[in-house]
Coordinates of C-alpha atoms and ligand atoms in Angstrom, one line a residue:
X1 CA 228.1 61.5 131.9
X2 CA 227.3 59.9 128.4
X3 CA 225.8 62.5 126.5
X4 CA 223.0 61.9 123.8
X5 CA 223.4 64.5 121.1
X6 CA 220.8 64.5 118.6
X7 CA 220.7 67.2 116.1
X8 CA 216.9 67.3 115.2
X9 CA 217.2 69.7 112.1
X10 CA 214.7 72.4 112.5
X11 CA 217.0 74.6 110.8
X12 CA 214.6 75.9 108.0
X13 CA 216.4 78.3 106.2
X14 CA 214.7 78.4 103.2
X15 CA 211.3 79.7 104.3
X16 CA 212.3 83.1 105.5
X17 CA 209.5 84.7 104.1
X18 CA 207.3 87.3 105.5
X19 CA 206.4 85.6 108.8
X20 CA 209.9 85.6 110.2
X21 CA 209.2 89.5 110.5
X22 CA 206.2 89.3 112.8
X23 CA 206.8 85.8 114.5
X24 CA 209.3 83.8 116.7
X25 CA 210.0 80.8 115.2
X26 CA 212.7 77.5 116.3
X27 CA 216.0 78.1 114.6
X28 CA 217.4 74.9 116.3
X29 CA 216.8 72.0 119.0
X30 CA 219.0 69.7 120.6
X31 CA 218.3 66.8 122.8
X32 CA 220.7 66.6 125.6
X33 CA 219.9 63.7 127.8
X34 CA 217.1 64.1 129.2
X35 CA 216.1 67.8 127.9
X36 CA 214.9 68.9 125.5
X37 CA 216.2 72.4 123.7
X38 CA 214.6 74.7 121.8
X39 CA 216.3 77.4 120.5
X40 CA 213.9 80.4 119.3
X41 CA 215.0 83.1 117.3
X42 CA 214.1 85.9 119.5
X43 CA 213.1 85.8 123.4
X44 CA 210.2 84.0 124.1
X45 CA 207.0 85.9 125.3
X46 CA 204.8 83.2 126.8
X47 CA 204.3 79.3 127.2
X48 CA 201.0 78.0 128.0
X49 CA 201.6 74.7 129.3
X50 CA 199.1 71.6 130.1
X51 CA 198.4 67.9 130.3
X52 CA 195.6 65.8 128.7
X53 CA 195.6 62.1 130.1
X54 CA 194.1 59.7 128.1
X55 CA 194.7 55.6 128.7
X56 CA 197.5 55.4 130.0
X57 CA 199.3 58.0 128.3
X58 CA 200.7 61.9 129.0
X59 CA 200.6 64.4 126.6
X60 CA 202.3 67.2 127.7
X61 CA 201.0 70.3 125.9
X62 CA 203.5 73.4 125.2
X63 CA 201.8 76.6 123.7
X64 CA 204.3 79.2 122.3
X65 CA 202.5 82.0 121.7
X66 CA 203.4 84.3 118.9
X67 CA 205.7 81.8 117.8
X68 CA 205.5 80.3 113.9
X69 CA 206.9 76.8 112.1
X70 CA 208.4 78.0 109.4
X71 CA 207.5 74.8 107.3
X72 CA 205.3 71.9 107.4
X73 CA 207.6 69.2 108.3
X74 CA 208.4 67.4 111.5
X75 CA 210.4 65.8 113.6
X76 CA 211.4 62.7 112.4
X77 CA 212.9 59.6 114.0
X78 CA 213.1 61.4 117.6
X79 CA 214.1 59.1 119.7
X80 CA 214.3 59.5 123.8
X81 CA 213.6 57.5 126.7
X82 CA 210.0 56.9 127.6
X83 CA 209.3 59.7 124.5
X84 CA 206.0 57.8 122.8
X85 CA 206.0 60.7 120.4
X86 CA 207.0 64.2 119.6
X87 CA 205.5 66.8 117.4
X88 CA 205.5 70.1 116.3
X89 CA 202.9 72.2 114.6
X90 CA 201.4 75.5 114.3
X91 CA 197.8 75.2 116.5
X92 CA 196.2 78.4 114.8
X93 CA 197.4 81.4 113.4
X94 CA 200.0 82.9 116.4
X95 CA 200.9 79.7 117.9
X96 CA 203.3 77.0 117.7
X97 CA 202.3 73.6 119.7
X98 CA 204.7 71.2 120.7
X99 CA 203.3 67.8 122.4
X100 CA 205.5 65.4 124.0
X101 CA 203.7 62.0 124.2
X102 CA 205.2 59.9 127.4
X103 CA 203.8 57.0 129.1
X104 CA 206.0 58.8 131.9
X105 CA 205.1 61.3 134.7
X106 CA 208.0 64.1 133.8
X107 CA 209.9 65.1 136.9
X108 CA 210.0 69.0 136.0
X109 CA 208.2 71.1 133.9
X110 CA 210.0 73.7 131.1
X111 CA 211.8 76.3 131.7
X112 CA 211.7 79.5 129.6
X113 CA 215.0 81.6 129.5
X114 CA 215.4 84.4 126.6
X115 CA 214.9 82.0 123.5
X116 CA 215.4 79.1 124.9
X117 CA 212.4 76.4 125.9
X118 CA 213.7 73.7 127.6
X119 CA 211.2 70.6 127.8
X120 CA 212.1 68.1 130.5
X121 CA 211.7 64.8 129.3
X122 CA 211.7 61.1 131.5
X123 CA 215.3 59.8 132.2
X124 CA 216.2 56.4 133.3
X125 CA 215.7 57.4 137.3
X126 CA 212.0 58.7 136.5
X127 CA 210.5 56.8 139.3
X128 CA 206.4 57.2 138.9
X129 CA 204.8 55.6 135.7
X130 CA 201.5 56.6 134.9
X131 CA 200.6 52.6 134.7
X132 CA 201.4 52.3 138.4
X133 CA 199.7 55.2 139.6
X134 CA 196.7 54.1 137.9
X135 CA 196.9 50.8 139.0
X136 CA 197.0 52.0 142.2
X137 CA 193.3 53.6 142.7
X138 CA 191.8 51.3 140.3
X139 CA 189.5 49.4 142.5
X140 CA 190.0 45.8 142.1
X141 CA 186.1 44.3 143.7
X142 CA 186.0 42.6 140.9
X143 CA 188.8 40.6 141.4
X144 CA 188.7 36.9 141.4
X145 CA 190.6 35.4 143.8
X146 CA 191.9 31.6 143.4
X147 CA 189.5 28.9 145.1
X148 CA 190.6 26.1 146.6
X149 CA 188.2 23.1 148.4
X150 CA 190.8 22.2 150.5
X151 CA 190.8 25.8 152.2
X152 CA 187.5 25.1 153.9
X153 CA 188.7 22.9 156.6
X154 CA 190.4 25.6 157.8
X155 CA 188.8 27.9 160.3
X156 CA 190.2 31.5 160.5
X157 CA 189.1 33.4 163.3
X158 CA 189.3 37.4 162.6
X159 CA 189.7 40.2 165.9
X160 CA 188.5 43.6 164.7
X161 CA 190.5 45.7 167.1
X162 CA 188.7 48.1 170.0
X163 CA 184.5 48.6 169.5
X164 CA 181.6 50.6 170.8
X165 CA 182.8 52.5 173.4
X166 CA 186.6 51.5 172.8
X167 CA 187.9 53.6 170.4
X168 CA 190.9 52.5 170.1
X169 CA 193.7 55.2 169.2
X170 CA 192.4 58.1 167.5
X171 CA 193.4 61.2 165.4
X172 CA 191.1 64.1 165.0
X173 CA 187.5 62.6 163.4
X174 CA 189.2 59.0 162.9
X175 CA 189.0 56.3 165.7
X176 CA 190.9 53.1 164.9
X177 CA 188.0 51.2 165.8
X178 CA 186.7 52.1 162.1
X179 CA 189.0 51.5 160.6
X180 CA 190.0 48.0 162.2
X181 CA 186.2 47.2 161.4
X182 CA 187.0 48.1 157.6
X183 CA 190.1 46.3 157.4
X184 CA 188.9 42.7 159.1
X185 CA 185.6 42.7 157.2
X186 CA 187.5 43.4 153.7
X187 CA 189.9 40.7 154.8
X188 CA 187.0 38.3 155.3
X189 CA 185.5 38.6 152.4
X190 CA 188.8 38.1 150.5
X191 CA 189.7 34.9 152.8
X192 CA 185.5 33.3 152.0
X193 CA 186.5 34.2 148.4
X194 CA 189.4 32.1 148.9
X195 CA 187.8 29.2 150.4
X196 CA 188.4 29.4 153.9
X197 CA 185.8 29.2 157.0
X198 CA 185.7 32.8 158.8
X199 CA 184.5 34.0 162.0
X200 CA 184.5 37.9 163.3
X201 CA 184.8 38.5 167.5
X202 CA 182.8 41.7 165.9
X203 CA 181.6 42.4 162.7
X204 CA 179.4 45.6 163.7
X205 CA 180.8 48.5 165.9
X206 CA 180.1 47.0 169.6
X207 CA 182.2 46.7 172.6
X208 CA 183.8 43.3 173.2
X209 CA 186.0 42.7 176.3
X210 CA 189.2 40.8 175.6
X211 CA 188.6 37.9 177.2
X212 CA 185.4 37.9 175.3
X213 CA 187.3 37.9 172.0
X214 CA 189.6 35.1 173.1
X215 CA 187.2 32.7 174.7
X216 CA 185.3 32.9 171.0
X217 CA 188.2 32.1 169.4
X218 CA 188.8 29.1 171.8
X219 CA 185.5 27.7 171.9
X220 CA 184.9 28.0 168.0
X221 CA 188.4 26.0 168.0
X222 CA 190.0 28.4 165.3
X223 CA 192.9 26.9 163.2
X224 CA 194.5 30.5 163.5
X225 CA 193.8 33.9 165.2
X226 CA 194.2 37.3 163.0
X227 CA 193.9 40.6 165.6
X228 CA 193.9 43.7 163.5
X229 CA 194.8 46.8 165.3
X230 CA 195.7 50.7 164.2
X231 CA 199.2 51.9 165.8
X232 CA 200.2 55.6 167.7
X233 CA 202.9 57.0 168.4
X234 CA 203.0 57.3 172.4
X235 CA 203.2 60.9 174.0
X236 CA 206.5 60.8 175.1
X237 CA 208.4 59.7 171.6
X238 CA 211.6 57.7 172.4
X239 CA 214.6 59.8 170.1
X240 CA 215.4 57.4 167.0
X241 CA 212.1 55.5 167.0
X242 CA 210.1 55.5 163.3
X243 CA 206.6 56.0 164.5
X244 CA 205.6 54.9 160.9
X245 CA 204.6 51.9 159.2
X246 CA 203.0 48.0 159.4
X247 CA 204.8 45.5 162.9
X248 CA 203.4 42.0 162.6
X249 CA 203.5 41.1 166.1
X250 CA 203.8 36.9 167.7
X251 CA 203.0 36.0 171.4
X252 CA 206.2 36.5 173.6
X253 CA 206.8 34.1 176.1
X254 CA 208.9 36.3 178.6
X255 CA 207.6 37.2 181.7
X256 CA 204.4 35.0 180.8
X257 CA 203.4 33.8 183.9
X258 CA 203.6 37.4 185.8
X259 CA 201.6 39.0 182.9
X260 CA 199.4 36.6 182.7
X261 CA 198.6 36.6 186.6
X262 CA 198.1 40.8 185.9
X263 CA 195.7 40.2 183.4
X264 CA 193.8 37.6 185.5
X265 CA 193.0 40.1 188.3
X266 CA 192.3 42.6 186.1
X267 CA 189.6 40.1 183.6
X268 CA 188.4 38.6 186.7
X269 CA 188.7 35.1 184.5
X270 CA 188.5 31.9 186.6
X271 CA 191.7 30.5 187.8
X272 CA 190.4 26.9 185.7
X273 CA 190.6 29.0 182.3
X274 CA 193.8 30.5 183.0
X275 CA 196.1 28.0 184.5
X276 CA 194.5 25.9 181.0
X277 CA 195.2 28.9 179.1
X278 CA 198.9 29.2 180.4
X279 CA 199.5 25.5 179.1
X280 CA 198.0 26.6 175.9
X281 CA 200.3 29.9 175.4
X282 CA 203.7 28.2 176.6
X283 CA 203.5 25.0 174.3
X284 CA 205.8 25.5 171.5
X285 CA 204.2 24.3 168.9
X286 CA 201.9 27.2 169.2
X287 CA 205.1 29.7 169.5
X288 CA 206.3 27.9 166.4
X289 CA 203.9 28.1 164.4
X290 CA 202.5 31.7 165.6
X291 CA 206.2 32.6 164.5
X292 CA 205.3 31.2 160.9
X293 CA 202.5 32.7 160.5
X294 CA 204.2 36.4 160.8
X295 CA 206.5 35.8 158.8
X296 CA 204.3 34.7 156.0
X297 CA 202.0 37.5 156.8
X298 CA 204.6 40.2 156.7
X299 CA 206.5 39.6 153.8
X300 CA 202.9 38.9 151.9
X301 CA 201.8 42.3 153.1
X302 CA 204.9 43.7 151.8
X303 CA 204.5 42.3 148.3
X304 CA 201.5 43.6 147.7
X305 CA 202.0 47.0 148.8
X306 CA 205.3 47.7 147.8
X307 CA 204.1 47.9 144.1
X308 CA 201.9 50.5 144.8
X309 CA 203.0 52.3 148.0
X310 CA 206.1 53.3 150.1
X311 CA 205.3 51.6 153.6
X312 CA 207.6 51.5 156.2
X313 CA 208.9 47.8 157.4
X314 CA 208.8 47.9 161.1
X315 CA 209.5 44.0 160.7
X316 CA 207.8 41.1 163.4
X317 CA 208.0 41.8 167.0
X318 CA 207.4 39.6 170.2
X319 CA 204.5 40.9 172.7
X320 CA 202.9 39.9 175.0
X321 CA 199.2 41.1 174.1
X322 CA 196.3 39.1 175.6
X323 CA 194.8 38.0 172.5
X324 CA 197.9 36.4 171.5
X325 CA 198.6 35.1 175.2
X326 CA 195.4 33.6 176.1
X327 CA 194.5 32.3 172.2
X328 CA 194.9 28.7 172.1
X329 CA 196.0 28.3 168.2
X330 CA 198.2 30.2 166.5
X331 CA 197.6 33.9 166.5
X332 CA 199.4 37.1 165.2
X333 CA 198.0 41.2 165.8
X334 CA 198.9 43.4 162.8
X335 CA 199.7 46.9 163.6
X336 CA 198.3 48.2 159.8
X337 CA 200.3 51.4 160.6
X338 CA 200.0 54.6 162.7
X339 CA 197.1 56.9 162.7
X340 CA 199.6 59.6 164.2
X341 CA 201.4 59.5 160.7
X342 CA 200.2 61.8 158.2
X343 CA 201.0 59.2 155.5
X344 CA 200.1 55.9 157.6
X345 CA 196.8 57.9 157.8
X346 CA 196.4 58.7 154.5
X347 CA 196.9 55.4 153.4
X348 CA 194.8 53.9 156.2
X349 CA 191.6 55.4 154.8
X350 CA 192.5 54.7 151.3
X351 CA 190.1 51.9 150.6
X352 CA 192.3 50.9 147.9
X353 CA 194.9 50.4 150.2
X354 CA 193.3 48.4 153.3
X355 CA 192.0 46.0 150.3
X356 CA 195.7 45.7 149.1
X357 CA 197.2 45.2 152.6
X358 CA 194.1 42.7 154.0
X359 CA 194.9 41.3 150.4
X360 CA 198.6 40.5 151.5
X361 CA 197.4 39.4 155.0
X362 CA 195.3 36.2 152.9
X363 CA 197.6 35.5 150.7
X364 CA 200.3 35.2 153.7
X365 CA 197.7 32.9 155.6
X366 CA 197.4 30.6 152.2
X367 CA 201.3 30.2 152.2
X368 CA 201.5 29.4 156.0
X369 CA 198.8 26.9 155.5
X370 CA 200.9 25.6 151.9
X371 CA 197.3 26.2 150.6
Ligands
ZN1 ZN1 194.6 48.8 169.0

């Protein structure tokens, strides 16, 4: 390990007067990578330690009490990684003050042991700035988002997941139906920001039937199909399986015929709408380009959150869902994560966060579209 040595030179020798008797005072400091040594002359008594946050930058506040500088001077030239500033000075009468000025969040506090104070500064592997942590809550409404005419041919149809008396999955007080709701109207205000034409299967909390939600799409001939659904873990977990994080999901083609029969019987549809349908769902152009579309979606997703949040990639799956099955343009279901994860939960009611992660979903549909 390459060792920073800097000798600060708080080695006052020449103002031993009558303070030294009744205070501690620093005899010597040393910077040692990443901490910061103080060397007192007798055992420290107390440190009262705090933080005052003020744009953008920490200053982490270190009360010695009983504790004296034995002369007016500074530090000078102190020089350590993410270190704005250092200073010492006496705050009143029986206590010396030292404030490290960081833009850094420090990973440890101090530690006190007989007359040493050792101050833990930033090093190189310091992971959370204060910038990105404040970037991340700072609500962005007023953001402008890039506008272009050409967008508005497009027609983008948007599938709020479960409604009224479909829940959806559910953890404690919060049903995914809510938050699907949440998610698909903030993405629709981003996407008419942008330009495009949008339509909701539901923009209020109602019940809507499947087949209800597809036939919309279909009849308002949508260039693309966005279902946005909340995950959960099943009961029975299968061993090795990350119950955590976003899946972008396509229509599957396997089995389609049998499935589709299933969900016939069980939606009652006409045999007209379905055999139609079937042509629809196996055509590969709409595989193709339903294919695209997740994996512009995904990796768009990713870009914007991965600034500001550790999500968990669960990548772009095949399934056979009905909405993607019976859809006659493109479509693609985003699980936005699992309510059965304490953090997928967290971050699923973060307002900050759906806006982020609907944010990514736009930005994904502009790149399929090359708009
Ligand atoms: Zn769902």
């Amino acid at each position: 390990m390459r060792k920073l040595l800097i000798f600060i030179g708080l080695l006052f020798l020449n103002n031993l007067n009558l303070l030294a008797k009744d205070y501690n005072y620093i005899q010597n400091s040393l910077l040692v990578s990443n901490k910061l040594t103080l060397t007192f002359r007798d055992n420290i008594k107390n440190v009262k330690y705090f933080t005052i946050k003020k744009n953008g930058v920490i200053k982490y506040v270190y009360d010695i009490k009983n504790a004296h500088l034995l002369s007016g001077k500074t530090i000078k030239n102190f020089k350590a990684y993410g270190v704005k500033a250092l200073r010492i000075g006496q705050f009143n009468k029986s206590t010396l003050r030292v404030v490290v000025e960081s833009k850094y969040l420090l990973s440890k506090r101090y530690r006190v042991k007989n007359r040493t104070l050792t101050i833990y500064l930033s090093s190189h592997k310091t992971k959370l700035l204060v910038k990105k942590s404040k970037l991340k809550n700072r609500p962005h409404k007023k953001k402008k988002y890039y506008y272009n005419k050409k967008r508005h041919q497009k027609l983008i149809i948007l599938d709020a997941g479960h409604g009224g008396r479909d829940i959806g999955a559910s953890n404690r007080n919060v049903v995914e139906k809510d938050l699907t709701l949440s998610m698909t109207r903030k993405l629709r205000d981003i996407l008419k920001k942008m330009g495009y034409r949008v339509r909701m299967t539901r923009s209020i909390d109602k019940t809507v039937r499947l087949k209800e939600r597809t036939d919309y799409a279909n009849r308002y001939k949508g260039d693309i199909f966005i279902s946005i659904h909340v995950n959960a873990a099943p009961k029975k977990r299968t061993p090795n399986v990350r119950y955590e994080g976003i899946t972008v999901f396509y229509l599957s083609t396997k089995n389609i015929k049998k499935r589709l029969r299933k969900r016939r019987t069980y939606y009652k549809s006409k045999k007209r709408y379905s055999e139609k349908a079937a042509q629809q769902m196996i055509g590969k152009w709409k595989s193709r380009h339903s294919k695209r579309l997740a994996i512009e979606v995904k990796k768009n997703i990713f870009r914007n959150l991965r600034k500001y949040y550790s999500v968990n990639d669960k990548g772009i799956k095949r399934q056979g869902f009905w909405v993607l099955l019976a859809t006659t343009m493109p479509s693609i279901l985003v699980e936005t994560g699992y309510i059965s994860h304490r953090k997928d939960l967290k971050h699923l009611q973060n307002p900050n966060y759906q806006r982020r992660l609907v944010e990514g979903i736009a930005k994904g549909v502009n790149s399929y579209f090359g708009l």
